[in-house]
mmCIF file of N, CA, C and O in Angstrom:
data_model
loop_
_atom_site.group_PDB
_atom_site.id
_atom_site.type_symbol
_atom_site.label_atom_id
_atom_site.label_comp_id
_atom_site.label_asym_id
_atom_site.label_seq_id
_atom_site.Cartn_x
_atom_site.Cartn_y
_atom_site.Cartn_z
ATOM 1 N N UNK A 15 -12.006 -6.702 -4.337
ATOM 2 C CA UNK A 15 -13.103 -7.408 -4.959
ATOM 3 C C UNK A 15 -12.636 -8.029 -6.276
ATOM 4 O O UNK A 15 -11.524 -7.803 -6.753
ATOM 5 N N UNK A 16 -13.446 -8.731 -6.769
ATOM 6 C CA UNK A 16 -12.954 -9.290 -7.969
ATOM 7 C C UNK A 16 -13.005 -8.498 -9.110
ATOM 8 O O UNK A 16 -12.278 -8.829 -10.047
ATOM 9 N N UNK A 17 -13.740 -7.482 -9.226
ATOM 10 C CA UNK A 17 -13.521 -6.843 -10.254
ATOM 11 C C UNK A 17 -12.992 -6.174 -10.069
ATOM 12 O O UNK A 17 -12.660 -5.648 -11.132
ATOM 13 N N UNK A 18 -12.465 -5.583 -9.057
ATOM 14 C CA UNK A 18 -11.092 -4.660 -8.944
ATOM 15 C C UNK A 18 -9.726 -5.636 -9.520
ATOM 16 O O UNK A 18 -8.981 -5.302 -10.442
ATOM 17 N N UNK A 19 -9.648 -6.690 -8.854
ATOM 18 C CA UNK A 19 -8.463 -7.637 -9.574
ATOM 19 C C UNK A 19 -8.282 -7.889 -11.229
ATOM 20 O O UNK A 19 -7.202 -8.043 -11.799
ATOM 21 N N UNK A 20 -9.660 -7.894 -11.877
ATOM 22 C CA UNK A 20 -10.263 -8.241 -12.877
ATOM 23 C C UNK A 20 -9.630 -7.355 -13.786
ATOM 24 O O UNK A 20 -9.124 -7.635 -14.873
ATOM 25 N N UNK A 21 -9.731 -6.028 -13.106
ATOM 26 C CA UNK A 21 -10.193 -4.386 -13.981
ATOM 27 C C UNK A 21 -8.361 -4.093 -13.830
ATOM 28 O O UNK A 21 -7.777 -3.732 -14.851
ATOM 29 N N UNK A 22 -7.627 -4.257 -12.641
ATOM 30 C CA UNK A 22 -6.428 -4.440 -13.027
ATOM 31 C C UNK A 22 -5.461 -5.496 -13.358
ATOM 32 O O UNK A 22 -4.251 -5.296 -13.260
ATOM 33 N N UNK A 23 -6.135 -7.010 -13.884
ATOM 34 C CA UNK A 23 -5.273 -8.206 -14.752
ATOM 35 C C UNK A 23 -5.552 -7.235 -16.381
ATOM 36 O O UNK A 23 -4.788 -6.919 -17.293
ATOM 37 N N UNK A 24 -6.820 -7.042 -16.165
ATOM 38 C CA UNK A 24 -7.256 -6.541 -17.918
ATOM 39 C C UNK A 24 -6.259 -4.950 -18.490
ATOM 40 O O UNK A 24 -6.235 -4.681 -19.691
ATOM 41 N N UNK A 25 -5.688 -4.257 -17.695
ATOM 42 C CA UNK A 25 -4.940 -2.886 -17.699
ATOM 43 C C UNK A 25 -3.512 -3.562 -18.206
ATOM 44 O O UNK A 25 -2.962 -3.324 -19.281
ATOM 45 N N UNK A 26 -2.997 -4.558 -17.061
ATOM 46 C CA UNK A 26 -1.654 -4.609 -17.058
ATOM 47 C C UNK A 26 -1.676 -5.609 -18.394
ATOM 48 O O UNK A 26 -0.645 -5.432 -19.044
ATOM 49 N N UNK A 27 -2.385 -6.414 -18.873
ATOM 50 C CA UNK A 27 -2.425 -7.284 -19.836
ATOM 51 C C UNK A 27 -2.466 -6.225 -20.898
ATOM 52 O O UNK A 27 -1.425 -6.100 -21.544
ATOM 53 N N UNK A 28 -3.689 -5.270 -21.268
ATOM 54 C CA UNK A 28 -3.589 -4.141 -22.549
ATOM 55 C C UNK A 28 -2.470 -3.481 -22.324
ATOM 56 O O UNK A 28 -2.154 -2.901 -23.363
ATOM 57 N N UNK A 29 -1.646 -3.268 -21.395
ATOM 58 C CA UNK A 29 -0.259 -2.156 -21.227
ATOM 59 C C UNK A 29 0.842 -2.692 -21.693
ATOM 60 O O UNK A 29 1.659 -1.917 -22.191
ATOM 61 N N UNK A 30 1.108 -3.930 -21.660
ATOM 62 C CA UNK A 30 2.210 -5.297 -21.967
ATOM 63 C C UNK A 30 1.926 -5.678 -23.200
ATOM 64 O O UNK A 30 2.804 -6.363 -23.726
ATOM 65 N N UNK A 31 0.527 -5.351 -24.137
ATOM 66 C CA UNK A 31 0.588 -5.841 -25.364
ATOM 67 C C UNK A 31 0.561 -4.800 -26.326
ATOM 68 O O UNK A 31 0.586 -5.279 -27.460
ATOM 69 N N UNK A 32 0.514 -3.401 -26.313
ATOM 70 C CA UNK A 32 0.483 -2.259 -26.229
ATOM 71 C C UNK A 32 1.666 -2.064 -27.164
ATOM 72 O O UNK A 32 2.542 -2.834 -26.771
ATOM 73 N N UNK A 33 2.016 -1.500 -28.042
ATOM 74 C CA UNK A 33 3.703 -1.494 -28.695
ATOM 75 C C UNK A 33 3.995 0.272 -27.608
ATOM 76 O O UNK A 33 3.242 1.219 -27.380
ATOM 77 N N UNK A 34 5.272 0.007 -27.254
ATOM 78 C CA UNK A 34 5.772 0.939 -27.165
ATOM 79 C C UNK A 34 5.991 2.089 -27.248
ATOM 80 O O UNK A 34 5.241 2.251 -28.210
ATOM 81 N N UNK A 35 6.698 3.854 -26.926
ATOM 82 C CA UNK A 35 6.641 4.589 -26.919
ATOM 83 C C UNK A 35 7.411 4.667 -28.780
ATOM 84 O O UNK A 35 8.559 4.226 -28.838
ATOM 85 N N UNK A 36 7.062 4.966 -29.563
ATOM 86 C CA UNK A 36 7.768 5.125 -30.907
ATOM 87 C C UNK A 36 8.742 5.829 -30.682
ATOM 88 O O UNK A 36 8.667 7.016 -30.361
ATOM 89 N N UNK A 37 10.408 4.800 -30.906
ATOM 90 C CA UNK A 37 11.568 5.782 -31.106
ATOM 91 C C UNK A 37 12.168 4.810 -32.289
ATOM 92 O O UNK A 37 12.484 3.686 -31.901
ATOM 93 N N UNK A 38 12.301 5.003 -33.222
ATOM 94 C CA UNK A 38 12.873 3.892 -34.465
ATOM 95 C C UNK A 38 14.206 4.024 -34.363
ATOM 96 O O UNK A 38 14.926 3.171 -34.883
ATOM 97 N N UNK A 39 14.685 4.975 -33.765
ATOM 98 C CA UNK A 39 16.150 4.920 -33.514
ATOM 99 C C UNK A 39 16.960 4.325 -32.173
ATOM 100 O O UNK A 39 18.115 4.508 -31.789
ATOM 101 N N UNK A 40 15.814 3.503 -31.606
ATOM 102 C CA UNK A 40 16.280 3.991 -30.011
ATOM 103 C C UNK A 40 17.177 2.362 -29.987
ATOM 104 O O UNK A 40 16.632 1.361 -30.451
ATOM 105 N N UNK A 41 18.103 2.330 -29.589
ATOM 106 C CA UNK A 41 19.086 0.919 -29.516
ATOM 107 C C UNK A 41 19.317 0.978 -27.526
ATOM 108 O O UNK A 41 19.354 1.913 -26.726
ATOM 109 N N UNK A 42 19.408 -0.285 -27.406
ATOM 110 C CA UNK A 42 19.715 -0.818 -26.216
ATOM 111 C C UNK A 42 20.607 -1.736 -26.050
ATOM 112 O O UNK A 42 20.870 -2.477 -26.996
ATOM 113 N N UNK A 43 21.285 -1.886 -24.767
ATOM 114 C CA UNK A 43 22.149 -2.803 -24.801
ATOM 115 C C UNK A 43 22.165 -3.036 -23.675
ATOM 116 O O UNK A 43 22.133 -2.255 -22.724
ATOM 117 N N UNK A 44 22.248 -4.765 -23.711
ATOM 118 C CA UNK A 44 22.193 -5.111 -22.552
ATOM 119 C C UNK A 44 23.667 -5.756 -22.240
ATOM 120 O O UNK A 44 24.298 -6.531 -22.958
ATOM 121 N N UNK A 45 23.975 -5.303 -21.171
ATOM 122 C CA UNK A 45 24.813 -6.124 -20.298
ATOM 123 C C UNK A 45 25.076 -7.640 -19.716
ATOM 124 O O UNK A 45 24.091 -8.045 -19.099
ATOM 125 N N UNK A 46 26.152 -8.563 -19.761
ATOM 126 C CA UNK A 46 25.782 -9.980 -19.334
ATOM 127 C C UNK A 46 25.773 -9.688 -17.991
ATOM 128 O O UNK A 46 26.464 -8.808 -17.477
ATOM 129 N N UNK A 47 24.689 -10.703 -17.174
ATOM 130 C CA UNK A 47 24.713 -10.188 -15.883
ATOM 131 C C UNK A 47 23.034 -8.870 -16.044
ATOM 132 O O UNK A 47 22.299 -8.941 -15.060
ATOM 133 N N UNK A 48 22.816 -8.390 -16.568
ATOM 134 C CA UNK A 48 21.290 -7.448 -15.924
ATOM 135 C C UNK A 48 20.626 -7.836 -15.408
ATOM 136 O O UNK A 48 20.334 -9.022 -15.559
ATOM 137 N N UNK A 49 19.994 -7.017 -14.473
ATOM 138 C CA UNK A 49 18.682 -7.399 -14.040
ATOM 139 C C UNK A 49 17.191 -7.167 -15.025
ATOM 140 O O UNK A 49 17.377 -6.637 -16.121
ATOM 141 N N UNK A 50 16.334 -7.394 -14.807
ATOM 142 C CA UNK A 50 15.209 -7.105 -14.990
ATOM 143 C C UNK A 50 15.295 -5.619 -14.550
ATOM 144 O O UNK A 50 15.814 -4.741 -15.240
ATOM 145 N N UNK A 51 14.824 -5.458 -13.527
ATOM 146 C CA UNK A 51 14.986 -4.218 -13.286
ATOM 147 C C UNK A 51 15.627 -2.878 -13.725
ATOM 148 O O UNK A 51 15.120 -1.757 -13.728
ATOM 149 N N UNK A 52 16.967 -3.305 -14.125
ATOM 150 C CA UNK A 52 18.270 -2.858 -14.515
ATOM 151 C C UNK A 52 18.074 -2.071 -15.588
ATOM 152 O O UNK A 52 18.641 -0.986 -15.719
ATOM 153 N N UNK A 53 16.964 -2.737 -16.730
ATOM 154 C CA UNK A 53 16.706 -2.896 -18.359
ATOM 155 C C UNK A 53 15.368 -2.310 -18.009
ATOM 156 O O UNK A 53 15.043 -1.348 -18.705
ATOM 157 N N UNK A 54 14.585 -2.658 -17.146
ATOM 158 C CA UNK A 54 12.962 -1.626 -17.421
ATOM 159 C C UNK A 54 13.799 -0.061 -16.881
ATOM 160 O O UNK A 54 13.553 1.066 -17.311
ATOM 161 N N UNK A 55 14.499 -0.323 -16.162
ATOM 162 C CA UNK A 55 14.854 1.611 -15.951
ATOM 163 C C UNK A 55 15.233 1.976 -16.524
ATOM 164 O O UNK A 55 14.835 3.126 -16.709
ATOM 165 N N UNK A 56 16.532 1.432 -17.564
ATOM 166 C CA UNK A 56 16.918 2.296 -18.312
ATOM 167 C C UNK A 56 16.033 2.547 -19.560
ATOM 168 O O UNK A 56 16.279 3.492 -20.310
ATOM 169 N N UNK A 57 14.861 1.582 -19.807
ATOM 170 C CA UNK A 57 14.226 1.937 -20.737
ATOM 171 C C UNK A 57 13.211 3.099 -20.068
ATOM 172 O O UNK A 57 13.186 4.045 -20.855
ATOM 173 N N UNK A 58 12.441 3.341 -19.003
ATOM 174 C CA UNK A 58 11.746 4.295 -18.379
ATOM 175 C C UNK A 58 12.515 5.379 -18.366
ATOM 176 O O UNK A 58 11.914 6.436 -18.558
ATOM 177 N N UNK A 59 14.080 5.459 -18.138
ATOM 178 C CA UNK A 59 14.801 6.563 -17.706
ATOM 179 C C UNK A 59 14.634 7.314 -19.655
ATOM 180 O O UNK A 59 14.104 8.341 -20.079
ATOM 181 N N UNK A 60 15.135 6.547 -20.124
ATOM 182 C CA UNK A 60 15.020 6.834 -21.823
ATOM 183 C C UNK A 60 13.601 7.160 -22.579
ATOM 184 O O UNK A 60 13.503 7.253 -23.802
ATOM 185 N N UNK A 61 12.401 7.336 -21.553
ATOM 186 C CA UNK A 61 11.371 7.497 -22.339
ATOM 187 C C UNK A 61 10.679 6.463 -23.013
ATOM 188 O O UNK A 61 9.496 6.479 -23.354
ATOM 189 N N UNK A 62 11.463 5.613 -23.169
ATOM 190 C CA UNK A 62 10.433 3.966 -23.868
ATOM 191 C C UNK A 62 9.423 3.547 -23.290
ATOM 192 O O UNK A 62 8.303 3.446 -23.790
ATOM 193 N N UNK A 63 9.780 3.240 -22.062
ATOM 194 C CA UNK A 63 8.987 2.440 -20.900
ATOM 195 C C UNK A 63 8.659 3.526 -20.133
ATOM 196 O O UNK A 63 9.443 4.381 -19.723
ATOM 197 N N UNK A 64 6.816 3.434 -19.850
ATOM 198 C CA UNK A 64 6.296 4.390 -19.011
ATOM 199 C C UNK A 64 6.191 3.684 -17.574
ATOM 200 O O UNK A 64 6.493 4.114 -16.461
ATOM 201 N N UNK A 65 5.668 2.472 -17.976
ATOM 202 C CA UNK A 65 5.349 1.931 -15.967
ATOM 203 C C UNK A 65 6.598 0.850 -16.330
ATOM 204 O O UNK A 65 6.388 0.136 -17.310
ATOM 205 N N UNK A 66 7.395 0.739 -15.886
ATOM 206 C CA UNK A 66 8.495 -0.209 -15.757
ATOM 207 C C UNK A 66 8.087 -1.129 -14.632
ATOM 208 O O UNK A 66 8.129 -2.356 -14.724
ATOM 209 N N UNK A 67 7.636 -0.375 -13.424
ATOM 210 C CA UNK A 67 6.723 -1.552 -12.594
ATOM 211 C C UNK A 67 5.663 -2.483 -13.015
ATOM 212 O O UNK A 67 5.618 -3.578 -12.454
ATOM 213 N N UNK A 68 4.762 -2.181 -13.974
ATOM 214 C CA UNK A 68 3.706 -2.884 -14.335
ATOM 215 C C UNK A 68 4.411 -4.170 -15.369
ATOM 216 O O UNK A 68 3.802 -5.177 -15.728
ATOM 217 N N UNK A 69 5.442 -3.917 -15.620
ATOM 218 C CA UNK A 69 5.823 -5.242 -16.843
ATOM 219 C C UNK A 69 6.570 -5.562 -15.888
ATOM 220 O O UNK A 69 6.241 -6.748 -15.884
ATOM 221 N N UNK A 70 7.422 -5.478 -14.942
ATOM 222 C CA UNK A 70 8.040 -6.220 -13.799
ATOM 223 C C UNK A 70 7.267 -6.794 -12.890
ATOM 224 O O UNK A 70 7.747 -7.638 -12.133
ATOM 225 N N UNK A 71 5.804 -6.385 -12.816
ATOM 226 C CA UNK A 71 4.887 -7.397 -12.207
ATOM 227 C C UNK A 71 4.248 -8.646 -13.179
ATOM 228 O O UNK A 71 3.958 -9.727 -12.666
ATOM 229 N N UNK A 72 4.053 -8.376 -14.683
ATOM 230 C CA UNK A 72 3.882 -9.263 -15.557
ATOM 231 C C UNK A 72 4.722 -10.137 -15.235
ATOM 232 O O UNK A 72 4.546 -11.140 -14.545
ATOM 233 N N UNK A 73 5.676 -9.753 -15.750
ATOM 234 C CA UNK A 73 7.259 -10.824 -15.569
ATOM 235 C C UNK A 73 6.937 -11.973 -14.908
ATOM 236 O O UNK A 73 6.836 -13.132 -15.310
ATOM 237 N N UNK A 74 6.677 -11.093 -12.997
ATOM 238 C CA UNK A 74 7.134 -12.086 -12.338
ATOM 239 C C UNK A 74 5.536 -13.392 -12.457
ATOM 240 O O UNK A 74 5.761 -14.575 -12.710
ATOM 241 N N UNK A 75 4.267 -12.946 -12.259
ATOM 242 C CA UNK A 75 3.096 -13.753 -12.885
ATOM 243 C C UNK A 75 3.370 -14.409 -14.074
ATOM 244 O O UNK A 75 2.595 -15.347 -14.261
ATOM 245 N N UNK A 76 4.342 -14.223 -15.095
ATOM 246 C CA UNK A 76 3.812 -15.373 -16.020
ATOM 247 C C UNK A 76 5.624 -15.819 -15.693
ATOM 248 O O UNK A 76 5.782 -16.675 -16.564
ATOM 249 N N UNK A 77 6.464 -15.751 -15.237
ATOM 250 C CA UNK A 77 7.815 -16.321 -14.807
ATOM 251 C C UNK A 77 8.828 -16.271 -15.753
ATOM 252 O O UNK A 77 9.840 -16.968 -15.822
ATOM 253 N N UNK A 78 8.302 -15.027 -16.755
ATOM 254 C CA UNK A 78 9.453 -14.660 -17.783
ATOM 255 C C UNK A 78 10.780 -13.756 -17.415
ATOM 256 O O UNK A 78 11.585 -13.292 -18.222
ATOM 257 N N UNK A 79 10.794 -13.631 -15.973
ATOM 258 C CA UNK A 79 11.832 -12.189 -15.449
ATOM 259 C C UNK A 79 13.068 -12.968 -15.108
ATOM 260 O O UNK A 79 13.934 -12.525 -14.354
ATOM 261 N N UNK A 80 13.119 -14.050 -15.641
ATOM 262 C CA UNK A 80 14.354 -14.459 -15.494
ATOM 263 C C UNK A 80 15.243 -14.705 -16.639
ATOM 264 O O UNK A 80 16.423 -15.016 -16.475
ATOM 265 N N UNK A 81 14.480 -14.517 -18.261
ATOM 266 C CA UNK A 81 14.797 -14.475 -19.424
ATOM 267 C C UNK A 81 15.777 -13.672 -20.557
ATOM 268 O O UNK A 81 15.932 -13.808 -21.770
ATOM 269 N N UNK A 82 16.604 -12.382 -19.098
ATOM 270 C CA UNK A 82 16.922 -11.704 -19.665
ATOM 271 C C UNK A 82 18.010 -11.939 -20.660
ATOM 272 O O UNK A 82 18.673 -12.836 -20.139
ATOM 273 N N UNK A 83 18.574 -11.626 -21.825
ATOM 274 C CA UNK A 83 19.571 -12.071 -22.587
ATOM 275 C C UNK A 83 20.282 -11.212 -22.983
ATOM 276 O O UNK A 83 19.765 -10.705 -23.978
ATOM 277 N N UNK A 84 21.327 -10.706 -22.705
ATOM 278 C CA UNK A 84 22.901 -9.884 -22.918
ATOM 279 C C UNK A 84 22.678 -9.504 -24.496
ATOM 280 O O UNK A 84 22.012 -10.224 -25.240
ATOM 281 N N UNK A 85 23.130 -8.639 -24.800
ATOM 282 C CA UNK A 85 22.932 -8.030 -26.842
ATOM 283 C C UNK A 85 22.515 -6.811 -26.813
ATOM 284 O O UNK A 85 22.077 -6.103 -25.906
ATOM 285 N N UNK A 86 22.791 -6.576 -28.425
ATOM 286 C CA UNK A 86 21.813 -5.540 -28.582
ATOM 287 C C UNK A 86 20.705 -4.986 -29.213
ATOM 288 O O UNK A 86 20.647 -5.363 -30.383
ATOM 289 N N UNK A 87 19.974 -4.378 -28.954
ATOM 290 C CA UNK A 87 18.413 -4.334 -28.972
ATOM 291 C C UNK A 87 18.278 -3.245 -29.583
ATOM 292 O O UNK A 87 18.649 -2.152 -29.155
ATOM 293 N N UNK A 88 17.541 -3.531 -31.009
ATOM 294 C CA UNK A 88 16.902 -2.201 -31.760
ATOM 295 C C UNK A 88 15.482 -2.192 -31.434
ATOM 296 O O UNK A 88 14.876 -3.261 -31.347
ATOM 297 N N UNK A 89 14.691 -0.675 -31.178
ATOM 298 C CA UNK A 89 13.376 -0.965 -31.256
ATOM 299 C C UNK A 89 12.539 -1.269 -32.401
ATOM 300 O O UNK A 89 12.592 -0.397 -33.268
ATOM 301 N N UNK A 90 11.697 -2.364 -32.685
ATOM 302 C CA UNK A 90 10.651 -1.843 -34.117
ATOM 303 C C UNK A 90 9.887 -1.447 -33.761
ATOM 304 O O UNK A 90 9.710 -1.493 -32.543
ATOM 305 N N UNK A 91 9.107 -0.910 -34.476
ATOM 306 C CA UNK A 91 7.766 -0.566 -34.628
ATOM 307 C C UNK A 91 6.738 -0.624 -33.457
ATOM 308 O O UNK A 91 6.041 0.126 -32.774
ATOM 309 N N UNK A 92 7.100 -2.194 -33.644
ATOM 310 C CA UNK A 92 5.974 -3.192 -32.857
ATOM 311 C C UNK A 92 6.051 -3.673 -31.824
ATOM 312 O O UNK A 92 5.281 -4.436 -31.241
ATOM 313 N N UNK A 93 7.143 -3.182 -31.493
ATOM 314 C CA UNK A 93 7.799 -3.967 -29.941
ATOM 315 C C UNK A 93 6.639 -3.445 -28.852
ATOM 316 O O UNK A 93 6.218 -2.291 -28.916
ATOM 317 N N UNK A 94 6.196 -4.322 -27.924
ATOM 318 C CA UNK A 94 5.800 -4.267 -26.807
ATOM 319 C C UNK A 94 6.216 -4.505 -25.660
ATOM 320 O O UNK A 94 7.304 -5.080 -25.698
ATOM 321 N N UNK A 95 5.847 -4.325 -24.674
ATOM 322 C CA UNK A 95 6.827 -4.825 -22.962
ATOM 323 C C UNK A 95 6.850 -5.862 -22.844
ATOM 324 O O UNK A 95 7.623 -6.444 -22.083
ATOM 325 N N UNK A 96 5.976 -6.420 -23.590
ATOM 326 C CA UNK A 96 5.816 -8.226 -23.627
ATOM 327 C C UNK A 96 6.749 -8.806 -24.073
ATOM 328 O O UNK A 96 7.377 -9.711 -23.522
ATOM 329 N N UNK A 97 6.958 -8.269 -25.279
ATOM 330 C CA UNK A 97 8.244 -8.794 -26.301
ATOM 331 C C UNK A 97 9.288 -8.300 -26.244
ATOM 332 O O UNK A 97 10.194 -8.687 -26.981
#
């Protein structure tokens, strides 16, 4: 129904804008060559990322899952799955 679609666009949208699990220390690094995938697990495997599926379904709806960029990644504060 539509408000079932509704009730989960409005979840995965508050979960993706949501900042993160707080680790101020937590560094990442990405590999040239990752997947999407690759980078939500190891952040889920690490405790950061709780639904690694739900921002890999964002991704692919707004067509950002192809954006990934090689470096390395400190968390702030404020970081969300979005960002």
């Amino acid at each position: 129904s539509a408000s079932t679609a509704f009730a989960g666009w409005h979840w995965l949208n508050t979960y993706v804008t949501t900042p993160l699990l707080n680790n101020a220390d937590y560094e990442l690094t990405v590999e040239p060559g990752s997947s999407l995938r690759t980078v939500l697990n190891t952040l889920a495997r690490d405790e950061i990322l709780k639904h690694p599926d739900a921002v890999r379904v964002h991704a692919k709806l707004s067509d950002t899952g192809n954006r990934i960029q090689a470096g390395r990644y400190t968390q702030a504060e404020s970081t969300t799955p979005q960002s």
